[in-house]
Amino acid sequence: MIELTKTGIDGLDEILNGGIVKNSTTLISGNPGAGKSILALQFIYNGVEMFDERGIYLSFEENEQDVREAAESVGFENWGEYVEDGKIKIFDKQVLLRENDFSASLDLLLDDIQDDDYDRIVIDSLTMFQLFFEDETEKRTYLLKFTDILRQNELTTLMTNEQAAVFPETDIGLENYLTDGNIYLIQTPTESGVNRYIWVAKMRKQNIETDIFPLEIQEGGIKVHQNASAFSMMSGDDSPI
């Protein structure tokens, strides 16, 4: 029996057929504004709010106050309380980039990961995380080491990854091989704003719905709609067909 970690995100657990595999690593990719950070915040917040699972949030792009304001702006009103109670642990850019050395940051993280009982972790974002490293070999070594440590400590992990294209990149990077799941967030412009979609492209060890589903960002976070979208990523069109 495969144990699952529920995201608590309305509609997402349904297309995942119950949730994300416990202790796995999932990559959340999308272009700016697609909702990656909101999904990551919601995963950590819902862990505490709904499932009594504590979480760690690593932000390489924002400070702790920015993270809190982002969480509260979409309705995660107890975020600050959970941080103060130690149910959510924040490592922000001021801490993670202080030494400009990943080994030092990793040692800092290990103290909390190994000594405390956390269940979920978010790395936001992998794009900034990679700036620690001078070449591909060094990046590969540390990313492998880091993902192995997270699994050994029984953490269910989400990593966000920025991509410039509206549609999912066709090139398969190192991060795709190291992760157990790949979820893409897609947004396309319309005359009235944007349409947003979610595509679960890969999840090891479980059956998933691989259609593309519409999503909304609203008060309370992301909601995924169950009616699959007639959407083609191969047509080159920026709108549903």
mmCIF file of C-alpha atoms in Angstrom:
data_model
loop_
_atom_site.group_PDB
_atom_site.id
_atom_site.type_symbol
_atom_site.label_atom_id
_atom_site.label_comp_id
_atom_site.label_asym_id
_atom_site.label_seq_id
_atom_site.Cartn_x
_atom_site.Cartn_y
_atom_site.Cartn_z
ATOM 1 C CA MET A 1 0.000 0.000 0.000
ATOM 2 C CA ILE A 2 1.454 3.363 -1.082
ATOM 3 C CA GLU A 3 1.049 6.078 1.545
ATOM 4 C CA LEU A 4 -0.088 9.448 0.216
ATOM 5 C CA THR A 5 0.266 13.015 1.468
ATOM 6 C CA LYS A 6 -2.848 15.056 0.770
ATOM 7 C CA THR A 7 -2.276 18.582 -0.512
ATOM 8 C CA GLY A 8 -5.666 19.746 0.756
ATOM 9 C CA ILE A 9 -5.988 21.794 -2.444
ATOM 10 C CA ASP A 10 -9.554 21.665 -3.730
ATOM 11 C CA GLY A 11 -9.638 19.444 -6.826
ATOM 12 C CA LEU A 12 -5.911 18.634 -6.946
ATOM 13 C CA ASP A 13 -6.007 15.575 -4.694
ATOM 14 C CA GLU A 14 -8.825 14.207 -6.850
ATOM 15 C CA ILE A 15 -6.773 14.290 -10.067
ATOM 16 C CA LEU A 16 -3.819 12.874 -8.123
ATOM 17 C CA ASN A 17 -6.094 10.035 -6.974
ATOM 18 C CA GLY A 18 -5.581 10.839 -3.316
ATOM 19 C CA GLY A 19 -2.497 13.042 -3.029
ATOM 20 C CA ILE A 20 1.270 13.053 -3.509
ATOM 21 C CA VAL A 21 3.291 9.958 -2.613
ATOM 22 C CA LYS A 22 4.662 10.386 0.904
ATOM 23 C CA ASN A 23 8.411 11.209 1.079
ATOM 24 C CA SER A 24 8.555 11.932 -2.657
ATOM 25 C CA THR A 25 9.847 15.041 -4.448
ATOM 26 C CA THR A 26 7.579 16.891 -6.868
ATOM 27 C CA LEU A 27 8.614 19.674 -9.243
ATOM 28 C CA ILE A 28 6.122 22.503 -9.822
ATOM 29 C CA SER A 29 7.002 24.367 -13.034
ATOM 30 C CA GLY A 30 5.453 27.373 -14.725
ATOM 31 C CA ASN A 31 6.001 30.851 -16.064
ATOM 32 C CA PRO A 32 5.872 33.937 -13.789
ATOM 33 C CA GLY A 33 2.443 34.506 -12.262
ATOM 34 C CA ALA A 34 1.159 31.007 -12.939
ATOM 35 C CA GLY A 35 0.632 30.301 -9.213
ATOM 36 C CA LYS A 36 3.668 28.198 -8.250
ATOM 37 C CA SER A 37 4.400 29.984 -4.974
ATOM 38 C CA ILE A 38 0.728 30.041 -3.988
ATOM 39 C CA LEU A 39 0.481 26.287 -4.520
ATOM 40 C CA ALA A 40 3.647 25.814 -2.446
ATOM 41 C CA LEU A 41 2.372 28.055 0.375
ATOM 42 C CA GLN A 42 -0.966 26.251 0.337
ATOM 43 C CA PHE A 43 0.723 22.848 0.559
ATOM 44 C CA ILE A 44 2.595 23.893 3.708
ATOM 45 C CA TYR A 45 -0.350 25.779 5.249
ATOM 46 C CA ASN A 46 -2.863 22.990 4.618
ATOM 47 C CA GLY A 47 -0.453 20.520 6.167
ATOM 48 C CA VAL A 48 -0.793 22.304 9.500
ATOM 49 C CA GLU A 49 -4.368 23.505 9.136
ATOM 50 C CA MET A 50 -5.939 20.243 7.941
ATOM 51 C CA PHE A 51 -3.598 17.355 8.704
ATOM 52 C CA ASP A 52 -1.497 18.325 11.750
ATOM 53 C CA GLU A 53 1.693 18.040 9.655
ATOM 54 C CA ARG A 54 4.449 20.555 10.254
ATOM 55 C CA GLY A 55 6.294 22.149 7.366
ATOM 56 C CA ILE A 56 9.499 23.929 6.346
ATOM 57 C CA TYR A 57 9.432 26.701 3.736
ATOM 58 C CA LEU A 58 12.669 27.675 1.988
ATOM 59 C CA SER A 59 12.483 30.932 0.060
ATOM 60 C CA PHE A 60 15.502 31.946 -1.972
ATOM 61 C CA GLU A 61 13.670 34.999 -3.351
ATOM 62 C CA GLU A 62 11.805 36.649 -0.462
ATOM 63 C CA ASN A 63 12.311 37.488 3.197
ATOM 64 C CA GLU A 64 10.122 36.056 5.942
ATOM 65 C CA GLN A 65 7.809 39.079 6.070
ATOM 66 C CA ASP A 66 7.231 38.905 2.306
ATOM 67 C CA VAL A 67 6.348 35.221 2.595
ATOM 68 C CA ARG A 68 3.879 35.942 5.397
ATOM 69 C CA GLU A 69 2.228 38.772 3.456
ATOM 70 C CA ALA A 70 1.927 36.576 0.371
ATOM 71 C CA ALA A 71 0.291 33.828 2.446
ATOM 72 C CA GLU A 72 -2.139 36.154 4.190
ATOM 73 C CA SER A 73 -3.054 37.914 0.932
ATOM 74 C CA VAL A 74 -4.699 34.726 -0.364
ATOM 75 C CA GLY A 75 -6.475 33.910 2.899
ATOM 76 C CA PHE A 76 -3.982 31.839 4.893
ATOM 77 C CA GLU A 77 -4.757 33.963 7.917
ATOM 78 C CA ASN A 78 -3.178 31.692 10.542
ATOM 79 C CA TRP A 79 0.218 31.597 8.797
ATOM 80 C CA GLY A 80 1.898 33.970 11.254
ATOM 81 C CA GLU A 81 0.534 32.075 14.248
ATOM 82 C CA TYR A 82 1.816 28.769 12.883
ATOM 83 C CA VAL A 83 5.261 30.267 12.309
ATOM 84 C CA GLU A 84 5.366 31.618 15.874
ATOM 85 C CA ASP A 85 4.288 28.214 17.221
ATOM 86 C CA GLY A 86 7.022 26.436 15.255
ATOM 87 C CA LYS A 87 4.551 24.479 13.144
ATOM 88 C CA ILE A 88 5.903 26.246 10.058
ATOM 89 C CA LYS A 89 9.639 26.962 9.877
ATOM 90 C CA ILE A 90 10.854 29.653 7.445
ATOM 91 C CA PHE A 91 14.324 29.867 5.943
ATOM 92 C CA ASP A 92 14.278 33.052 3.902
ATOM 93 C CA LYS A 93 16.748 34.581 1.452
ATOM 94 C CA GLN A 94 18.474 36.566 4.195
ATOM 95 C CA VAL A 95 19.372 33.309 5.942
ATOM 96 C CA LEU A 96 19.953 31.072 2.924
ATOM 97 C CA LEU A 97 22.101 33.538 0.971
ATOM 98 C CA ARG A 98 24.012 34.933 3.941
ATOM 99 C CA GLU A 99 27.156 32.885 3.360
ATOM 100 C CA ASN A 100 26.749 32.547 -0.410
ATOM 101 C CA ASP A 101 27.721 28.931 0.147
ATOM 102 C CA PHE A 102 25.312 26.037 -0.161
ATOM 103 C CA SER A 103 27.299 23.764 2.159
ATOM 104 C CA ALA A 104 26.845 26.270 5.002
ATOM 105 C CA SER A 105 23.135 26.643 4.234
ATOM 106 C CA LEU A 106 22.698 22.880 4.034
ATOM 107 C CA ASP A 107 24.314 22.407 7.455
ATOM 108 C CA LEU A 108 21.901 24.986 8.868
ATOM 109 C CA LEU A 109 18.921 23.178 7.370
ATOM 110 C CA LEU A 110 20.051 19.766 8.555
ATOM 111 C CA ASP A 111 19.883 20.833 12.179
ATOM 112 C CA ASP A 112 16.140 21.447 11.864
ATOM 113 C CA ILE A 113 15.378 18.657 9.412
ATOM 114 C CA GLN A 114 17.062 15.988 11.551
ATOM 115 C CA ASP A 115 16.266 17.231 15.039
ATOM 116 C CA ASP A 116 12.615 18.197 14.636
ATOM 117 C CA ASP A 117 9.528 16.391 13.454
ATOM 118 C CA TYR A 118 8.613 17.953 10.120
ATOM 119 C CA ASP A 119 6.558 16.277 7.406
ATOM 120 C CA ARG A 120 6.595 18.677 4.439
ATOM 121 C CA ILE A 121 9.152 20.963 2.830
ATOM 122 C CA VAL A 122 9.020 23.507 -0.004
ATOM 123 C CA ILE A 123 11.972 24.872 -1.979
ATOM 124 C CA ASP A 124 10.957 28.130 -3.671
ATOM 125 C CA SER A 125 12.599 28.343 -6.089
ATOM 126 C CA LEU A 126 14.961 25.875 -7.707
ATOM 127 C CA THR A 127 15.861 28.597 -10.191
ATOM 128 C CA MET A 128 17.459 30.696 -7.434
ATOM 129 C CA PHE A 129 18.822 27.608 -5.651
ATOM 130 C CA GLN A 130 20.914 26.856 -8.748
ATOM 131 C CA LEU A 131 22.700 30.199 -8.513
ATOM 132 C CA PHE A 132 24.792 28.744 -5.681
ATOM 133 C CA PHE A 133 26.723 26.633 -8.163
ATOM 134 C CA GLU A 134 29.338 27.506 -10.725
ATOM 135 C CA ASP A 135 28.868 24.561 -13.082
ATOM 136 C CA GLU A 136 26.502 21.726 -13.964
ATOM 137 C CA THR A 137 28.567 19.045 -12.213
ATOM 138 C CA GLU A 138 28.509 20.871 -8.880
ATOM 139 C CA LYS A 139 24.776 21.531 -9.229
ATOM 140 C CA ARG A 140 24.114 17.858 -10.010
ATOM 141 C CA THR A 141 26.167 16.692 -6.998
ATOM 142 C CA TYR A 142 24.438 18.929 -4.462
ATOM 143 C CA LEU A 143 20.948 18.482 -5.863
ATOM 144 C CA LEU A 144 21.334 14.715 -5.658
ATOM 145 C CA LYS A 145 22.690 14.989 -2.125
ATOM 146 C CA PHE A 146 19.918 17.328 -1.030
ATOM 147 C CA THR A 147 17.025 15.279 -2.460
ATOM 148 C CA ASP A 148 18.482 12.128 -0.891
ATOM 149 C CA ILE A 149 18.652 13.838 2.514
ATOM 150 C CA LEU A 150 15.029 14.948 2.230
ATOM 151 C CA ARG A 151 13.883 11.391 1.444
ATOM 152 C CA GLN A 152 15.964 9.909 4.260
ATOM 153 C CA ASN A 153 14.299 12.305 6.675
ATOM 154 C CA GLU A 154 10.843 11.312 5.398
ATOM 155 C CA LEU A 155 9.907 14.718 4.035
ATOM 156 C CA THR A 156 7.377 15.154 1.247
ATOM 157 C CA THR A 157 8.914 17.836 -0.950
ATOM 158 C CA LEU A 158 7.673 20.408 -3.455
ATOM 159 C CA MET A 159 10.203 22.382 -5.499
ATOM 160 C CA THR A 160 9.155 25.275 -7.733
ATOM 161 C CA ASN A 161 10.908 25.981 -11.003
ATOM 162 C CA GLU A 162 10.573 29.079 -13.183
ATOM 163 C CA GLN A 163 10.298 28.750 -16.927
ATOM 164 C CA ALA A 164 10.059 31.566 -19.455
ATOM 165 C CA ALA A 165 7.704 29.858 -21.888
ATOM 166 C CA VAL A 166 3.925 29.875 -21.526
ATOM 167 C CA PHE A 167 3.841 26.184 -22.420
ATOM 168 C CA PRO A 168 5.856 23.437 -20.675
ATOM 169 C CA GLU A 169 9.441 23.219 -21.870
ATOM 170 C CA THR A 170 10.211 20.252 -24.106
ATOM 171 C CA ASP A 171 13.826 19.995 -22.900
ATOM 172 C CA ILE A 172 14.218 17.628 -19.952
ATOM 173 C CA GLY A 173 16.540 19.060 -17.327
ATOM 174 C CA LEU A 174 18.366 17.408 -14.470
ATOM 175 C CA GLU A 175 15.658 18.433 -12.008
ATOM 176 C CA ASN A 176 13.060 16.412 -13.957
ATOM 177 C CA TYR A 177 15.090 13.226 -13.595
ATOM 178 C CA LEU A 178 15.621 13.741 -9.858
ATOM 179 C CA THR A 179 11.967 14.264 -9.026
ATOM 180 C CA ASP A 180 9.218 11.706 -8.582
ATOM 181 C CA GLY A 181 6.527 13.979 -9.971
ATOM 182 C CA ASN A 182 6.186 16.835 -12.425
ATOM 183 C CA ILE A 183 3.299 19.297 -12.278
ATOM 184 C CA TYR A 184 3.018 22.188 -14.735
ATOM 185 C CA LEU A 185 1.038 25.366 -14.144
ATOM 186 C CA ILE A 186 0.065 27.109 -17.365
ATOM 187 C CA GLN A 187 -1.446 30.545 -17.908
ATOM 188 C CA THR A 188 -2.593 31.928 -21.221
ATOM 189 C CA PRO A 189 -3.631 35.544 -21.960
ATOM 190 C CA THR A 190 -7.194 36.409 -22.889
ATOM 191 C CA GLU A 191 -8.955 39.675 -23.691
ATOM 192 C CA SER A 192 -10.240 39.846 -20.115
ATOM 193 C CA GLY A 193 -7.135 38.634 -18.266
ATOM 194 C CA VAL A 194 -5.632 35.154 -18.097
ATOM 195 C CA ASN A 195 -6.798 31.568 -18.048
ATOM 196 C CA ARG A 196 -4.890 29.182 -15.780
ATOM 197 C CA TYR A 197 -4.468 25.425 -16.062
ATOM 198 C CA ILE A 198 -2.723 22.557 -14.293
ATOM 199 C CA TRP A 199 -1.176 19.482 -15.893
ATOM 200 C CA VAL A 200 0.123 16.580 -13.797
ATOM 201 C CA ALA A 201 2.629 15.150 -16.267
ATOM 202 C CA LYS A 202 4.274 12.484 -14.099
ATOM 203 C CA MET A 203 3.822 10.839 -10.722
ATOM 204 C CA ARG A 204 5.806 7.725 -9.932
ATOM 205 C CA LYS A 205 4.102 4.849 -8.111
ATOM 206 C CA GLN A 206 0.550 6.085 -8.731
ATOM 207 C CA ASN A 207 -2.143 6.418 -11.340
ATOM 208 C CA ILE A 208 -3.062 10.003 -12.152
ATOM 209 C CA GLU A 209 -5.372 12.000 -14.367
ATOM 210 C CA THR A 210 -3.119 13.327 -17.140
ATOM 211 C CA ASP A 211 -5.640 15.679 -18.732
ATOM 212 C CA ILE A 212 -5.170 19.420 -18.404
ATOM 213 C CA PHE A 213 -7.562 20.965 -15.869
ATOM 214 C CA PRO A 214 -8.552 24.604 -15.368
ATOM 215 C CA LEU A 215 -7.694 26.252 -12.067
ATOM 216 C CA GLU A 216 -8.528 29.460 -10.262
ATOM 217 C CA ILE A 217 -6.597 31.493 -7.716
ATOM 218 C CA GLN A 218 -9.096 32.875 -5.239
ATOM 219 C CA GLU A 219 -9.497 33.692 -1.560
ATOM 220 C CA GLY A 220 -8.269 30.561 0.163
ATOM 221 C CA GLY A 221 -5.773 29.706 -2.559
ATOM 222 C CA ILE A 222 -5.927 27.484 -5.626
ATOM 223 C CA LYS A 223 -8.991 25.571 -6.744
ATOM 224 C CA VAL A 224 -8.751 22.983 -9.524
ATOM 225 C CA HIS A 225 -11.875 22.316 -11.586
ATOM 226 C CA GLN A 226 -12.666 18.735 -12.479
ATOM 227 C CA ASN A 227 -13.893 19.379 -16.009
ATOM 228 C CA ALA A 228 -10.859 18.580 -18.182
ATOM 229 C CA SER A 229 -9.943 21.325 -20.633
ATOM 230 C CA ALA A 230 -9.922 20.789 -24.392
ATOM 231 C CA PHE A 231 -6.491 22.351 -24.491
ATOM 232 C CA SER A 232 -3.689 21.608 -26.931
ATOM 233 C CA MET A 233 -0.054 22.354 -26.102
ATOM 234 C CA MET A 234 0.972 21.198 -29.547
ATOM 235 C CA SER A 235 -1.101 23.634 -31.593
ATOM 236 C CA GLY A 236 0.992 26.699 -30.728
ATOM 237 C CA ASP A 237 -2.248 28.508 -29.933
ATOM 238 C CA ASP A 238 -2.337 30.431 -26.670
ATOM 239 C CA SER A 239 -5.947 29.587 -25.925
ATOM 240 C CA PRO A 240 -8.085 26.504 -25.356
ATOM 241 C CA ILE A 241 -9.381 24.879 -28.559
#
